[in-house]
CSV table of C-alpha atoms in Angstrom, one decimal:
chain,number,residue,atom,x,y,z
U,166,MET,CA,2.7,4.9,-4.2
U,167,SER,CA,-0.7,4.4,-5.8
U,168,THR,CA,-3.5,5.7,-3.6
U,169,ILE,CA,-7.1,7.0,-3.7
U,170,THR,CA,-8.7,9.4,-1.3
U,171,THR,CA,-12.1,8.4,0.0
U,172,ALA,CA,-15.1,10.7,0.7
U,173,ASP,CA,-14.0,11.1,4.3
U,174,GLY,CA,-10.4,11.9,3.4
U,175,THR,CA,-8.8,8.5,4.1
U,176,GLU,CA,-6.0,7.5,1.7
U,177,ILE,CA,-6.2,3.9,0.6
U,178,TYR,CA,-3.0,2.3,-0.8
U,179,TYR,CA,-3.4,-0.3,-3.6
U,180,LYS,CA,-1.4,-2.4,-6.0
U,181,ASP,CA,-2.5,-2.9,-9.6
U,182,TRP,CA,-0.5,-5.3,-11.7
U,183,GLY,CA,-1.1,-6.7,-15.2
U,184,SER,CA,-4.1,-6.7,-17.5
U,185,GLY,CA,-7.0,-8.9,-18.4
U,186,THR,CA,-9.8,-10.0,-16.2
U,187,PRO,CA,-9.5,-8.2,-12.8
U,188,ILE,CA,-9.1,-10.1,-9.5
U,189,VAL,CA,-9.5,-7.9,-6.4
U,190,PHE,CA,-8.1,-9.3,-3.2
U,191,SER,CA,-9.3,-8.2,0.3
U,192,HIS,CA,-6.9,-9.2,3.2
U,193,GLY,CA,-7.5,-10.4,6.7
U,194,TRP,CA,-7.0,-8.6,10.1
U,195,PRO,CA,-4.5,-7.0,10.9
U,196,LEU,CA,-2.5,-7.5,7.7
U,197,SER,CA,-2.1,-5.8,4.4
U,198,ALA,CA,-2.2,-6.4,0.6
U,199,ASP,CA,1.2,-8.1,1.0
U,200,ASP,CA,-0.6,-11.1,2.5
U,201,TRP,CA,-1.7,-11.9,-1.1
U,202,ASP,CA,1.8,-12.1,-2.6
U,203,ALA,CA,1.5,-15.8,-3.4
U,204,GLN,CA,-1.8,-15.3,-5.2
U,205,MET,CA,-1.0,-12.1,-7.0
U,206,LEU,CA,2.2,-13.4,-8.5
U,207,PHE,CA,0.4,-16.6,-9.5
U,208,PHE,CA,-2.5,-15.0,-11.2
U,209,VAL,CA,-0.6,-12.1,-12.9
U,210,GLN,CA,1.6,-14.7,-14.5
U,211,ARG,CA,-1.5,-16.4,-15.9
U,212,GLY,CA,-2.9,-13.3,-17.7
U,213,TYR,CA,-5.1,-11.8,-15.0
U,214,ARG,CA,-5.0,-8.2,-13.7
U,215,VAL,CA,-4.5,-8.4,-9.9
U,216,ILE,CA,-5.4,-5.7,-7.5
U,217,ALA,CA,-5.1,-5.5,-3.7
U,218,HIS,CA,-5.4,-2.7,-1.2
U,219,ASP,CA,-4.5,-2.0,2.3
U,220,ARG,CA,-7.6,-1.6,4.4
U,221,ARG,CA,-8.0,1.8,6.2
U,222,GLY,CA,-5.8,1.9,9.2
U,223,HIS,CA,-3.7,-1.1,7.9
U,224,GLY,CA,-0.4,-1.3,6.0
U,225,ARG,CA,0.4,1.8,3.9
U,226,SER,CA,-3.1,3.4,4.1
U,227,SER,CA,-3.7,6.3,6.4
U,228,GLN,CA,-4.8,5.8,9.9
U,229,PRO,CA,-8.1,7.7,10.6
U,230,GLY,CA,-9.5,7.5,14.2
U,231,ASP,CA,-12.9,6.4,13.0
U,232,GLY,CA,-14.6,4.3,10.3
U,233,HIS,CA,-13.2,0.9,11.3
U,234,ASP,CA,-16.4,-1.0,10.5
U,235,MET,CA,-17.7,-3.1,7.7
U,236,ASP,CA,-19.7,-0.4,6.1
U,237,HIS,CA,-16.6,1.8,5.7
U,238,TYR,CA,-14.5,-1.1,4.6
U,239,ALA,CA,-17.1,-1.9,1.9
U,240,ASP,CA,-17.4,1.8,0.9
U,241,ASP,CA,-13.6,2.1,0.5
U,242,LEU,CA,-13.6,-1.0,-1.7
U,243,ALA,CA,-16.3,0.5,-3.8
U,244,ALA,CA,-14.4,3.7,-4.2
U,245,LEU,CA,-11.4,1.7,-5.4
U,246,THR,CA,-13.3,-0.3,-7.9
U,247,ALA,CA,-15.0,2.8,-9.2
U,248,HIS,CA,-11.7,4.7,-9.5
U,249,LEU,CA,-10.2,1.8,-11.5
U,250,ASP,CA,-13.5,1.4,-13.4
U,251,LEU,CA,-13.5,-2.3,-13.0
U,252,THR,CA,-16.0,-4.6,-14.8
U,253,ASP,CA,-16.5,-8.3,-14.6
U,254,ALA,CA,-14.2,-8.4,-11.6
U,255,ILE,CA,-13.6,-11.4,-9.3
U,256,HIS,CA,-13.5,-10.6,-5.6
U,257,ILE,CA,-11.5,-12.8,-3.3
U,258,GLY,CA,-11.6,-12.2,0.5
U,259,HIS,CA,-9.7,-14.0,3.3
U,260,SER,CA,-11.0,-13.9,6.9
U,261,THR,CA,-12.1,-10.3,7.6
U,262,GLY,CA,-11.6,-9.6,4.0
U,263,GLY,CA,-14.3,-12.1,3.2
U,264,GLY,CA,-16.7,-10.1,5.3
U,265,GLU,CA,-15.6,-7.0,3.4
U,266,VAL,CA,-16.4,-8.6,0.1
U,267,VAL,CA,-19.8,-9.8,1.3
U,268,ARG,CA,-20.7,-6.4,2.6
U,269,TYR,CA,-19.4,-4.7,-0.6
U,270,LEU,CA,-21.6,-6.9,-2.8
U,271,ALA,CA,-24.7,-6.5,-0.7
U,272,ARG,CA,-24.2,-2.7,-0.1
U,273,HIS,CA,-23.0,-1.6,-3.6
U,274,GLY,CA,-24.4,-4.2,-5.9
U,275,GLU,CA,-22.9,-6.7,-8.4
U,276,ALA,CA,-22.8,-4.6,-11.6
U,277,ARG,CA,-19.0,-4.6,-11.6
U,278,VAL,CA,-18.6,-8.2,-10.4
U,279,SER,CA,-18.8,-11.7,-12.0
U,280,LYS,CA,-17.7,-14.0,-9.2
U,281,ALA,CA,-16.4,-14.1,-5.7
U,282,ALA,CA,-14.5,-16.4,-3.4
U,283,LEU,CA,-14.5,-16.5,0.4
U,284,ILE,CA,-11.5,-18.1,2.1
U,285,ASN,CA,-11.8,-19.0,5.8
U,286,ALA,CA,-14.0,-16.0,6.0
U,287,VAL,CA,-15.8,-14.5,9.0
U,288,PRO,CA,-19.4,-14.5,7.8
U,289,PRO,CA,-22.2,-15.1,8.7
U,290,LEU,CA,-21.4,-14.1,12.3
U,291,MET,CA,-18.6,-15.0,14.7
U,292,VAL,CA,-19.8,-14.0,18.1
U,293,LYS,CA,-22.2,-16.1,20.1
U,294,THR,CA,-25.7,-14.6,20.4
U,295,GLY,CA,-29.2,-15.9,21.1
U,296,ALA,CA,-29.7,-16.3,17.4
U,297,ASN,CA,-26.2,-17.7,16.9
U,298,PRO,CA,-25.7,-20.1,19.8
U,299,GLU,CA,-22.7,-21.9,18.3
U,300,GLY,CA,-20.7,-18.7,18.0
U,301,LEU,CA,-17.6,-17.8,20.0
U,302,PRO,CA,-18.2,-16.2,23.4
U,303,GLN,CA,-17.8,-12.4,23.6
U,304,GLU,CA,-15.0,-13.0,26.1
U,305,VAL,CA,-12.8,-14.4,23.3
U,306,PHE,CA,-12.9,-11.1,21.4
U,307,ASP,CA,-12.5,-9.1,24.6
U,308,GLY,CA,-9.3,-11.0,25.1
U,309,PHE,CA,-8.1,-10.1,21.6
U,310,GLN,CA,-8.5,-6.4,22.4
U,311,ALA,CA,-6.9,-6.7,25.9
U,312,ASP,CA,-3.9,-8.5,24.5
U,313,LEU,CA,-3.5,-6.0,21.7
U,314,ALA,CA,-3.7,-3.1,24.1
U,315,ALA,CA,-1.3,-4.6,26.6
U,316,ASN,CA,1.5,-5.6,24.1
U,317,ARG,CA,0.6,-5.4,20.5
U,318,SER,CA,4.1,-6.4,19.3
U,319,GLN,CA,4.1,-9.6,21.4
U,320,TYR,CA,0.6,-10.4,20.5
U,321,TYR,CA,1.4,-10.1,16.8
U,322,ARG,CA,4.2,-12.6,17.3
U,323,ASP,CA,2.1,-15.1,19.2
U,324,ILE,CA,-0.8,-15.3,16.7
U,325,PRO,CA,1.3,-16.4,13.6
U,326,ALA,CA,3.6,-18.5,15.7
U,327,GLY,CA,0.5,-20.5,16.9
U,328,PRO,CA,-3.0,-20.7,15.7
U,329,PHE,CA,-3.0,-18.6,12.5
U,330,TYR,CA,-0.7,-20.9,10.6
U,331,GLY,CA,-1.3,-24.0,12.7
U,332,PHE,CA,2.3,-24.0,14.0
U,333,ASN,CA,0.9,-25.1,17.4
U,334,ARG,CA,-0.2,-28.4,15.9
U,335,PRO,CA,1.8,-31.6,16.6
U,336,GLY,CA,4.4,-32.3,13.9
U,337,VAL,CA,4.0,-28.9,12.2
U,338,GLU,CA,7.3,-27.1,11.8
U,339,PRO,CA,7.1,-23.4,12.4
U,340,ARG,CA,8.3,-21.3,9.5
U,341,GLU,CA,10.1,-18.3,11.0
U,342,ALA,CA,9.9,-16.2,7.8
U,343,LEU,CA,6.1,-16.4,7.7
U,344,ILE,CA,5.9,-15.5,11.4
U,345,GLN,CA,8.1,-12.4,10.9
U,346,ASN,CA,6.3,-11.3,7.8
U,347,TRP,CA,2.9,-11.5,9.6
U,348,TRP,CA,4.4,-9.4,12.5
U,349,ARG,CA,5.8,-6.9,10.0
U,350,GLN,CA,2.4,-6.4,8.2
U,351,GLY,CA,0.6,-6.1,11.5
U,352,MET,CA,2.9,-3.6,13.0
U,353,MET,CA,2.7,-1.4,9.9
U,354,GLY,CA,-0.9,-0.7,10.7
U,355,GLY,CA,-2.5,1.3,13.5
U,356,ALA,CA,-3.4,0.1,17.0
U,357,LYS,CA,-6.7,2.0,17.0
U,358,ALA,CA,-7.8,0.5,13.6
U,359,HIS,CA,-6.9,-3.0,14.7
U,360,TYR,CA,-8.6,-2.6,18.1
U,361,ASP,CA,-11.8,-1.4,16.5
U,362,GLY,CA,-11.5,-4.0,13.8
U,363,VAL,CA,-11.9,-6.8,16.3
U,364,VAL,CA,-15.5,-5.6,16.8
U,365,ALA,CA,-16.0,-5.3,13.1
U,366,PHE,CA,-15.0,-8.8,12.2
U,367,SER,CA,-16.6,-10.5,15.3
U,368,GLN,CA,-19.9,-8.7,15.8
U,369,THR,CA,-21.0,-7.9,12.2
U,370,ASP,CA,-24.0,-10.1,11.1
U,371,PHE,CA,-23.7,-10.8,7.4
U,372,THR,CA,-26.8,-13.0,7.2
U,373,ASP,CA,-28.9,-10.5,5.2
U,374,ASP,CA,-25.9,-9.6,3.0
U,375,LEU,CA,-25.3,-13.2,2.0
U,376,ASN,CA,-29.0,-13.6,1.0
U,377,LYS,CA,-28.7,-10.7,-1.4
U,378,ILE,CA,-25.7,-12.1,-3.4
U,379,THR,CA,-26.5,-13.7,-6.7
U,380,VAL,CA,-23.1,-14.1,-8.4
U,381,PRO,CA,-21.4,-17.5,-8.1
U,382,VAL,CA,-19.3,-17.8,-4.9
U,383,LEU,CA,-16.7,-20.3,-4.0
U,384,VAL,CA,-16.6,-20.8,-0.2
U,385,MET,CA,-13.3,-22.4,0.9
U,386,HIS,CA,-13.0,-23.3,4.6
U,387,SER,CA,-10.8,-25.7,6.6
U,388,GLU,CA,-12.2,-27.8,9.5
U,389,ASP,CA,-9.0,-27.1,11.4
U,390,ASP,CA,-9.3,-23.3,11.2
U,391,GLN,CA,-8.4,-22.2,14.7
U,392,ILE,CA,-9.3,-18.5,14.1
U,393,VAL,CA,-12.7,-18.7,12.3
U,394,PRO,CA,-14.2,-22.1,13.4
U,395,TYR,CA,-15.5,-24.1,10.4
U,396,GLN,CA,-18.9,-25.2,11.5
U,397,ASN,CA,-20.3,-21.8,12.2
U,398,ALA,CA,-18.8,-20.1,9.1
U,399,GLY,CA,-18.2,-21.7,5.7
U,400,PRO,CA,-21.1,-24.2,5.6
U,401,LEU,CA,-23.6,-21.7,6.9
U,402,SER,CA,-22.4,-19.0,4.4
U,403,ALA,CA,-22.8,-21.5,1.6
U,404,LYS,CA,-26.4,-22.3,2.6
U,405,LEU,CA,-27.3,-18.6,2.7
U,406,LEU,CA,-25.8,-17.8,-0.7
U,407,GLN,CA,-27.9,-18.3,-3.8
U,408,HIS,CA,-25.1,-19.8,-6.0
U,409,ALA,CA,-22.4,-21.2,-3.7
U,410,THR,CA,-19.9,-24.0,-4.0
U,411,LEU,CA,-18.4,-25.2,-0.7
U,412,LYS,CA,-14.9,-26.6,-0.7
U,413,THR,CA,-13.9,-28.1,2.6
U,414,TYR,CA,-10.4,-28.9,3.7
U,415,HIS,CA,-9.7,-31.1,6.7
U,416,ASP,CA,-6.4,-30.1,8.2
U,417,LEU,CA,-5.3,-26.8,6.7
U,418,PRO,CA,-4.7,-23.7,8.9
U,419,HIS,CA,-6.5,-20.3,8.9
U,420,GLY,CA,-3.6,-18.9,6.9
U,421,MET,CA,-3.8,-21.6,4.2
U,422,PRO,CA,-3.5,-19.1,1.2
U,423,THR,CA,0.1,-18.7,2.4
U,424,THR,CA,1.0,-22.1,3.9
U,425,HIS,CA,-0.7,-24.0,1.1
U,426,ALA,CA,-0.6,-21.5,-1.7
U,427,GLU,CA,-0.2,-24.2,-4.4
U,428,THR,CA,-3.5,-25.9,-3.4
U,429,ILE,CA,-5.5,-22.8,-2.9
U,430,ASN,CA,-4.3,-21.2,-6.1
U,431,SER,CA,-5.1,-24.3,-8.1
U,432,GLU,CA,-8.7,-24.4,-6.7
U,433,LEU,CA,-9.2,-20.7,-7.4
U,434,LEU,CA,-7.9,-21.0,-10.9
U,435,THR,CA,-10.4,-23.9,-11.6
U,436,PHE,CA,-13.2,-21.8,-10.2
U,437,LEU,CA,-12.3,-18.7,-12.2
U,438,SER,CA,-11.9,-20.7,-15.4
U,439,ASP,CA,-15.3,-22.4,-15.3
């Protein structure tokens, strides 16, 4: 397997296919680089170099007890891009991975980056605070951690069978293979990393990070996202970014890169080609 070792000794697994302009994908919680299969195959067949890593504590990367926060996620991503000596890279992040991309750009600069895309991403801030009154109550995320600790396997079955892919919506037929693949990816990772990761994706405030980003960013978000509610995420991120294009979808699920890969890939290709 292809891995790098970070400064704190964590091994990060990654895939690196093809040649040409590099696209770096950052996955959502609690998944792995495999969640980008539909995008990586699509873009490598169109002459791009595609790269995706398993976040620390996820997938095939090692499972340290600490460092499950956005700063470490961003530092791990920076270590990977430096190891591969990427230039003019395009970074695409889904959900928690969108937060990782935003923190990476703000913390490590844009010298290696030409564009970015955020798909149903967690910035600017998910949790409700005095400054973020429309956020989700802290009790929602406490429930995530409680359910994970009580029965992680069952919880990782319930999420994709319901809100993640919108299979709980009337008239939407569940796709068993997608549910099982989500469960497989989740169970490959570590319970400690995933438990701590709930705090990372829900309580990190990316407002200042978004203000620092100057490269063009495509913000893609669905109004029917049941995991990262639309109104307090995509539109607000687009307003904070200096050069953003907001693309709104009306009835696609949080996991739309998988369920509606043809649509998402086409939109991304147009953005990358401009």
